[in-house]
CSV table of C-alpha atoms and ligand atoms in Angstrom, one decimal:
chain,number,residue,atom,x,y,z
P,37,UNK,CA,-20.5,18.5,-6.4
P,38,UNK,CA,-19.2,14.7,-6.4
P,39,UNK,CA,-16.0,14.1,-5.0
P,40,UNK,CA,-13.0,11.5,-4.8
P,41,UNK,CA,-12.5,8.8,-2.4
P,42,UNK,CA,-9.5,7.2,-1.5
P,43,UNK,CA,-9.4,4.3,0.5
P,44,UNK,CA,-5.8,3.7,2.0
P,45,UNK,CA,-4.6,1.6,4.1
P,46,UNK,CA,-1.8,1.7,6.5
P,47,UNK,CA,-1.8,5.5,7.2
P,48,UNK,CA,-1.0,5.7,10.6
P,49,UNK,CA,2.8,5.9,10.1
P,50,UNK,CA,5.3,5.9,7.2
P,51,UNK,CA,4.2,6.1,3.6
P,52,UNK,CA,0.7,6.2,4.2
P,53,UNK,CA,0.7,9.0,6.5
P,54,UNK,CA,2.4,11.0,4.0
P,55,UNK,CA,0.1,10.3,1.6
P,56,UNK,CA,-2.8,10.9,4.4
P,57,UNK,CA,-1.2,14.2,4.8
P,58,UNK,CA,-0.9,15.1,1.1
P,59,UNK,CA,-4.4,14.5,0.5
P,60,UNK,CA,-6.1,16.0,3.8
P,61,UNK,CA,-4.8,19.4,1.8
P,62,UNK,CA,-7.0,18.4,-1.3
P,63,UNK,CA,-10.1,19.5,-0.8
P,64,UNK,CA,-11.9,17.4,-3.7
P,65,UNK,CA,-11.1,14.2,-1.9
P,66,UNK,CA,-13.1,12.3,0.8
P,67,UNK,CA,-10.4,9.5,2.6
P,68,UNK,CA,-11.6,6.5,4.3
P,69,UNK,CA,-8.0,5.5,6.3
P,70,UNK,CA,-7.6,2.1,7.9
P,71,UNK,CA,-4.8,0.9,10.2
P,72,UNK,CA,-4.6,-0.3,13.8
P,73,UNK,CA,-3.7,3.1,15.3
P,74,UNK,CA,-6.4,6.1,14.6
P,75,UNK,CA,-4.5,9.4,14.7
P,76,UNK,CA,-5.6,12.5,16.5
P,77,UNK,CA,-6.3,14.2,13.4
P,78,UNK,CA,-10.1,15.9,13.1
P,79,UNK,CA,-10.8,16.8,9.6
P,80,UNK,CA,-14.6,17.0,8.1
P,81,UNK,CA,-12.8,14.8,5.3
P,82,UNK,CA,-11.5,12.0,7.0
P,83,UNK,CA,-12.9,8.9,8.4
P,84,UNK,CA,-10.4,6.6,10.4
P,85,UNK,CA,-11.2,2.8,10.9
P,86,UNK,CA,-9.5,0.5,13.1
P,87,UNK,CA,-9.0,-2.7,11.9
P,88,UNK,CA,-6.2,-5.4,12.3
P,89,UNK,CA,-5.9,-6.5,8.7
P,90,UNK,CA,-4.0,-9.9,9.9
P,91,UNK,CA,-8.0,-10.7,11.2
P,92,UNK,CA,-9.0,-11.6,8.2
P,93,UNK,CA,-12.5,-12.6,9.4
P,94,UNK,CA,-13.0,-9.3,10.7
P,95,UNK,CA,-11.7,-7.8,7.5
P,96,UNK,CA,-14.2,-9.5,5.5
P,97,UNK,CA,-17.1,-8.7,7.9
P,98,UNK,CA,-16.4,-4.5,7.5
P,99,UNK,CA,-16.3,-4.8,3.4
P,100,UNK,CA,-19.7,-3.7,2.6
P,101,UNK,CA,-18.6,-0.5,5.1
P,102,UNK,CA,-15.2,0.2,3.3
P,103,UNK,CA,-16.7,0.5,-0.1
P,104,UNK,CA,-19.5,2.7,-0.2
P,105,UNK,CA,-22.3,2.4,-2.6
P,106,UNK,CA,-21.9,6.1,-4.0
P,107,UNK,CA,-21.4,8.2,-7.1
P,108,UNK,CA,-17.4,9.8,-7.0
P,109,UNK,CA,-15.5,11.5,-9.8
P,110,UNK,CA,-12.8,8.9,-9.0
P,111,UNK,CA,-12.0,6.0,-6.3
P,112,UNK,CA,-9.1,5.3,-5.4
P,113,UNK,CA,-7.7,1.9,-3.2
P,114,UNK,CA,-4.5,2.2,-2.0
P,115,UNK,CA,-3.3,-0.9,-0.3
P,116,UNK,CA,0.1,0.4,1.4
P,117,UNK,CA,-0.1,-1.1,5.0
P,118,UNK,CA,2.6,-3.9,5.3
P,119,UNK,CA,5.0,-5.5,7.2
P,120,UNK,CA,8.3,-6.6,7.1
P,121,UNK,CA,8.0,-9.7,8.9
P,122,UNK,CA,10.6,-11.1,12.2
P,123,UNK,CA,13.9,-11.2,10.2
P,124,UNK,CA,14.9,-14.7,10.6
P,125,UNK,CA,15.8,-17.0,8.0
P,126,UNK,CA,13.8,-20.3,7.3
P,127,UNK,CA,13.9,-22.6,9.9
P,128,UNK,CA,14.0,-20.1,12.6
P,129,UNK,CA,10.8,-18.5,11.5
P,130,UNK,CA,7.8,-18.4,13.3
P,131,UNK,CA,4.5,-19.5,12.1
P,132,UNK,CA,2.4,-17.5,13.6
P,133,UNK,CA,4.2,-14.3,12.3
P,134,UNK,CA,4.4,-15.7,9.1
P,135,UNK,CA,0.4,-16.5,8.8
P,136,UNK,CA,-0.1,-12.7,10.3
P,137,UNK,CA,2.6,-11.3,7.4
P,138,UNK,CA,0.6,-13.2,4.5
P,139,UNK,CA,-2.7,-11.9,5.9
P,140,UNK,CA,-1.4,-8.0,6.0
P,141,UNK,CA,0.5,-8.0,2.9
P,142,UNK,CA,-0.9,-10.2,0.4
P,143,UNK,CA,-4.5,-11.6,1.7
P,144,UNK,CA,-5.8,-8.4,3.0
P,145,UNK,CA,-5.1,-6.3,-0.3
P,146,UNK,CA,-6.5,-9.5,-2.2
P,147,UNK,CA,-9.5,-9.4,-0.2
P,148,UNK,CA,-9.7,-5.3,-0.5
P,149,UNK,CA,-9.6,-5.5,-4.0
P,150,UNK,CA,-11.5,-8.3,-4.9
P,151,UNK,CA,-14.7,-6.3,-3.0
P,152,UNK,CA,-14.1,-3.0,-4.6
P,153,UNK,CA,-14.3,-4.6,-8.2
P,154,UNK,CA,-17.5,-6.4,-7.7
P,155,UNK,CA,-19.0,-3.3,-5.7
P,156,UNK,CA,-17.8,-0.8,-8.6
P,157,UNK,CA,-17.3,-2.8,-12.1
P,158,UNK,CA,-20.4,-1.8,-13.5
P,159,UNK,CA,-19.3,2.1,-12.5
P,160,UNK,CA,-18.4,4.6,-15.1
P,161,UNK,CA,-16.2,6.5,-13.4
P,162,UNK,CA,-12.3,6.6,-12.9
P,163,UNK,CA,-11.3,3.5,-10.6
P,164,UNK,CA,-7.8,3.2,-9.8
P,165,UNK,CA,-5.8,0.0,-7.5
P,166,UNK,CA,-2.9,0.4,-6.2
P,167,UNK,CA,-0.7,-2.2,-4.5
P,168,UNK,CA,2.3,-1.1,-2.8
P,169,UNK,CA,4.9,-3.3,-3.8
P,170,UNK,CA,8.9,-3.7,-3.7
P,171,UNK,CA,12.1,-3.9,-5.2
P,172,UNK,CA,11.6,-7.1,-2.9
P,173,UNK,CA,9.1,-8.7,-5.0
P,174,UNK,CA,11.8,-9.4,-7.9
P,175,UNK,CA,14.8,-9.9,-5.3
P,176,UNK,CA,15.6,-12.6,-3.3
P,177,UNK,CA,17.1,-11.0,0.2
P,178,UNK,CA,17.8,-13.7,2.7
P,179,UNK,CA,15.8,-13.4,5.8
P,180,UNK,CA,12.8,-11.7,4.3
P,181,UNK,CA,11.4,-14.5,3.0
P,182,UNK,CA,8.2,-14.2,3.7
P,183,UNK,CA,8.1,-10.1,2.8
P,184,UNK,CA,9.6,-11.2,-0.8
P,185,UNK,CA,7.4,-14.0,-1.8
P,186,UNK,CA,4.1,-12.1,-0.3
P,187,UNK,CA,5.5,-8.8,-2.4
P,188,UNK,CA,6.1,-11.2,-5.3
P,189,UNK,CA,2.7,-12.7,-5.1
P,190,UNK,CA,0.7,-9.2,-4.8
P,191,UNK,CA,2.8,-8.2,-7.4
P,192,UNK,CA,1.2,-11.2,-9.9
P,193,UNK,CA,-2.6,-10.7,-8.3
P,194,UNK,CA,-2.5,-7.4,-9.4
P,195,UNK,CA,-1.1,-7.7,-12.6
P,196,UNK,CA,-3.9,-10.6,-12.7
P,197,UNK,CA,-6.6,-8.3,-12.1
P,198,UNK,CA,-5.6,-5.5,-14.7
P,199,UNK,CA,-5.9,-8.7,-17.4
P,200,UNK,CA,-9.2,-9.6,-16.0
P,201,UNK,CA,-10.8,-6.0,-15.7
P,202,UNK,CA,-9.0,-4.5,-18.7
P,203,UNK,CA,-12.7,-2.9,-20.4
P,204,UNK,CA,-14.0,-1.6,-17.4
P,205,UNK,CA,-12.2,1.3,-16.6
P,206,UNK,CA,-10.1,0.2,-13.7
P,207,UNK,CA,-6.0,1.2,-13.6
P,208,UNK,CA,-4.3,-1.1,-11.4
P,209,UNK,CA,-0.6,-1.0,-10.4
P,210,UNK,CA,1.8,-2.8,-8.1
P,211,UNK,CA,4.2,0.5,-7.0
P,212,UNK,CA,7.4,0.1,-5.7
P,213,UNK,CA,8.0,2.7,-3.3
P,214,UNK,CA,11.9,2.4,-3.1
P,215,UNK,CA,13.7,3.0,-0.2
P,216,UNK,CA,12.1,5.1,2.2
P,217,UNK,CA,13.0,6.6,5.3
P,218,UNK,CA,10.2,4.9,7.7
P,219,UNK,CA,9.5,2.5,10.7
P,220,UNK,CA,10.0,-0.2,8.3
P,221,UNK,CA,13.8,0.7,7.7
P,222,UNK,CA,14.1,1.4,10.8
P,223,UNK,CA,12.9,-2.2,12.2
P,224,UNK,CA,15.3,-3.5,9.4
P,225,UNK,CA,18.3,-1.9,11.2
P,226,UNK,CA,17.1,-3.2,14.2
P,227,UNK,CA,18.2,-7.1,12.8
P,228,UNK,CA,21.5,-8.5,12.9
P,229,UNK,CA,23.7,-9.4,10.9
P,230,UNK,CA,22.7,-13.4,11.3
P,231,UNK,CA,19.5,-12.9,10.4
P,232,UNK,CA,20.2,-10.2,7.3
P,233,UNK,CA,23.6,-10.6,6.1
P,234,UNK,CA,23.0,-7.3,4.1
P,235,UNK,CA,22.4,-5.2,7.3
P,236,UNK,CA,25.5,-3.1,6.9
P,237,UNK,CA,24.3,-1.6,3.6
P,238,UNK,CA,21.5,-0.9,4.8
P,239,UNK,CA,22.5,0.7,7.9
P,240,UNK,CA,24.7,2.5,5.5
P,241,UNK,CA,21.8,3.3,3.2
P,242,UNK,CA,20.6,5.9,6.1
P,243,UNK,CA,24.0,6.6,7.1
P,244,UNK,CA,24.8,8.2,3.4
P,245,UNK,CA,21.3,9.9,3.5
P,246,UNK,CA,19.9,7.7,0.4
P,247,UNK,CA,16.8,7.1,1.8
P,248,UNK,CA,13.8,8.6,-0.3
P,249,UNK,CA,11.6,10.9,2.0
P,250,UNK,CA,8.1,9.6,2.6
P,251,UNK,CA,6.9,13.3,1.6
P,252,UNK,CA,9.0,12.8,-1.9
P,253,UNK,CA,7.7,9.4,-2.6
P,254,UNK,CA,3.4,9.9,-1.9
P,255,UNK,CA,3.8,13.1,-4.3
P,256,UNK,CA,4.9,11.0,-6.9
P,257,UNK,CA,1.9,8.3,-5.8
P,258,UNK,CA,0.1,11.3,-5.8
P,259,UNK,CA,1.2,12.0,-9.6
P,260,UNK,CA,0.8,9.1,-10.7
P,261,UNK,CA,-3.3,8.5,-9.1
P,262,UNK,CA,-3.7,11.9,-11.2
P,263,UNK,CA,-2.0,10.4,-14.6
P,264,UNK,CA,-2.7,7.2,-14.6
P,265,UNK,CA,-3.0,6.6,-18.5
P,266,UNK,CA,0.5,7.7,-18.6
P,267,UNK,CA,1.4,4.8,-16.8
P,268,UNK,CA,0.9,1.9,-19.0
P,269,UNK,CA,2.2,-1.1,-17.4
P,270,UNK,CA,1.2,-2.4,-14.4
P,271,UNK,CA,4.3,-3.1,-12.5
P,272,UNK,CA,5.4,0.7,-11.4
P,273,UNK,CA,8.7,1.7,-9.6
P,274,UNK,CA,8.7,5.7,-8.0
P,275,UNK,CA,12.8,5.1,-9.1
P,276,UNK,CA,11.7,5.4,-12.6
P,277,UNK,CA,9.4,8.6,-12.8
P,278,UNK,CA,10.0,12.4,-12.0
P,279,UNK,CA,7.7,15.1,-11.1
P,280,UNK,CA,7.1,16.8,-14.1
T,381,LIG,N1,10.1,1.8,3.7
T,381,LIG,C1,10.6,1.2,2.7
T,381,LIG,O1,11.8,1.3,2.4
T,381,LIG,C2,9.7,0.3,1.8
T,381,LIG,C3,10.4,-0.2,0.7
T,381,LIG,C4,9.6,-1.0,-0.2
T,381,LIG,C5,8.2,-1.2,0.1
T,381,LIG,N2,7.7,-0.6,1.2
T,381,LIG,C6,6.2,-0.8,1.4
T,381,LIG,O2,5.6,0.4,1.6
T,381,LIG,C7,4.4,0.2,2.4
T,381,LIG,C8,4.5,1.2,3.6
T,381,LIG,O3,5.6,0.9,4.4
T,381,LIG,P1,6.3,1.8,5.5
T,381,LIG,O4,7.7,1.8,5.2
T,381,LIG,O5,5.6,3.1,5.5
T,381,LIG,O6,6.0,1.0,6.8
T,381,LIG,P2,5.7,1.4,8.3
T,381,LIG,O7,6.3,2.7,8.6
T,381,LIG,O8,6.1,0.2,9.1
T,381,LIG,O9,4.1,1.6,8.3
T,381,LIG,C9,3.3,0.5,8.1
T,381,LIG,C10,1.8,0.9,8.1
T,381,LIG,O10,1.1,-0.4,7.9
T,381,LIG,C11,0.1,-0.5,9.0
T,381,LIG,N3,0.0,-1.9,9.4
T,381,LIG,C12,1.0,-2.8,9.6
T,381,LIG,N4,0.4,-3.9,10.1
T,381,LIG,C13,-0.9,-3.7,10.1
T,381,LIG,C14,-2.0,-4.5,10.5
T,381,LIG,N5,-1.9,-5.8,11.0
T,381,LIG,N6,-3.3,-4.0,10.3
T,381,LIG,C15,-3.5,-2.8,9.9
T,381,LIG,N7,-2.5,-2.0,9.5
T,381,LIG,C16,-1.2,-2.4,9.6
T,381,LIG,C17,0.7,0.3,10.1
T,381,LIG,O11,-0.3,0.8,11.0
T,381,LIG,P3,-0.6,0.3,12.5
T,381,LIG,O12,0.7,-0.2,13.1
T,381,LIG,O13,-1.2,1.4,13.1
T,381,LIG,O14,-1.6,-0.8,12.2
T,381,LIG,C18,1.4,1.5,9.4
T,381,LIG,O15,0.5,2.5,9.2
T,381,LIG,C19,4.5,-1.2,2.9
T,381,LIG,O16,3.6,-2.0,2.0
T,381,LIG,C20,5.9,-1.6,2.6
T,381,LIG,O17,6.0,-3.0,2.4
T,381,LIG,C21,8.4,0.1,2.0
């Protein structure tokens, strides 16, 4: 029997785990999971790979191993690891953390998905990208500038890449996950009030419990991977769906 692969990214934590978790239970799927931490999790259908995705040399050097040169029912590439950056606004930030925030959120999804199109254009079968995105692509927030504009630029790529590979049975998506209740929230707390003048609504936003839970948000990623021609446009917010 073939099977599915997904490839995601980011899975040690947060989103990702949840969506690690909802697919270790589906028994169809093979997952290749790639973050800096590997979990102590032993299932015959996972494979955990170690990578920094800022090393960008290193990224491009494990391609060929990431994509494997199989037959699936479906593949799946879900770039979800990212990072909100050191909250600082411009002037105070620092370069280095800015280089490693561009590699992690906008370079290494570019270089994912630029080597799983050339390894599986020519495929027949179902080939799905998605990009996490965010509210944050379309929104300027001061102090995040360098999580906006790397959120805003993935956001174009992949809407880039669905014009380019239209005919050859890709679905590509940029996904806003809204606002869920992760590290990432909680390192946004963690600012002050200098650095993100809308700290208070956000600590507010977990205050008034409206944070999405990451269980919640990877069914509906989930959903979506299984309906993907119901999903015509490429830019995707969770906000705007229900689970049937
Ligand atoms: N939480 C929200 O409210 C929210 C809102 C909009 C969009 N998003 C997006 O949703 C996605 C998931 O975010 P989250 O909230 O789940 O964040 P999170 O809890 O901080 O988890 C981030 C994940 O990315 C991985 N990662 C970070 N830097 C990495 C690196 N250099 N190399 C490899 N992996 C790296 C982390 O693994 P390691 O540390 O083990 O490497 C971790 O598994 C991100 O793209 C984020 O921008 C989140």
């Amino acid at each position: 029997m073939k099977k599915s692969l997904l490839i995601i990214t980011g899975h040690s934590q947060g989103l990702g785990k949840a969506v690690l978790d909802y697919y270790l239970k589906q028994d169809s799927f093979q997952i290749l999971a790639i973050s800096r931490t590997k979990l102590e999790i032993k299932s015959p259908t996972l494979q955990q790979l170690s990578l920094d995705l800022a090393d960008l040399d290193i990224l491009e050097s494990k391609l060929d191993q990431i994509f494997p040169d199989e037959e699936f029912d479906r593949i799946i590439l879900l770039n979800n690891a990212g990072w909100i950056g050191k909250i600082k606004s411009l002037g105070k930030v620092n370069p280095k953390a800015l280089r490693s925030q561009v590699n992690v959120n906008l370079l290494a999804p570019m270089y994912l998905t630029n080597a799983f199109i050339k390894r599986y254009k020519e495929k027949s079968f179902e080939k799905i990208i998605c990009n996490i995105g965010s509210g944050a692509a379309f929104r300027p927030v001061a102090g995040w500038s360098g999580y906006c504009s790397t959120k805003a630029a993935l956001a174009m790529f992949t809407e880039v890449a669905a014009k380019e590979s239209a005919s050859d049975n890709f679905h590509f998506f940029s996904l806003a996950p809204g606002i869920v209740d992760t590290g990432m929230q909680g390192e946004i707390r963690e600012s002050t009030v200098e650095d993100f003048p809308e700290l208070d609504k956000f600590i507010d936003f977990k205050k008034d419990n409206k944070l999405s839970s990451p269980g919640l948000v990877a069914q509906k990623i989930a959903y979506l991977f299984d309906n993907p021609s119901k999903f015509q446009d490429v830019i995707q917010d969770v906000r705007k769906f229900d689970l049937p």
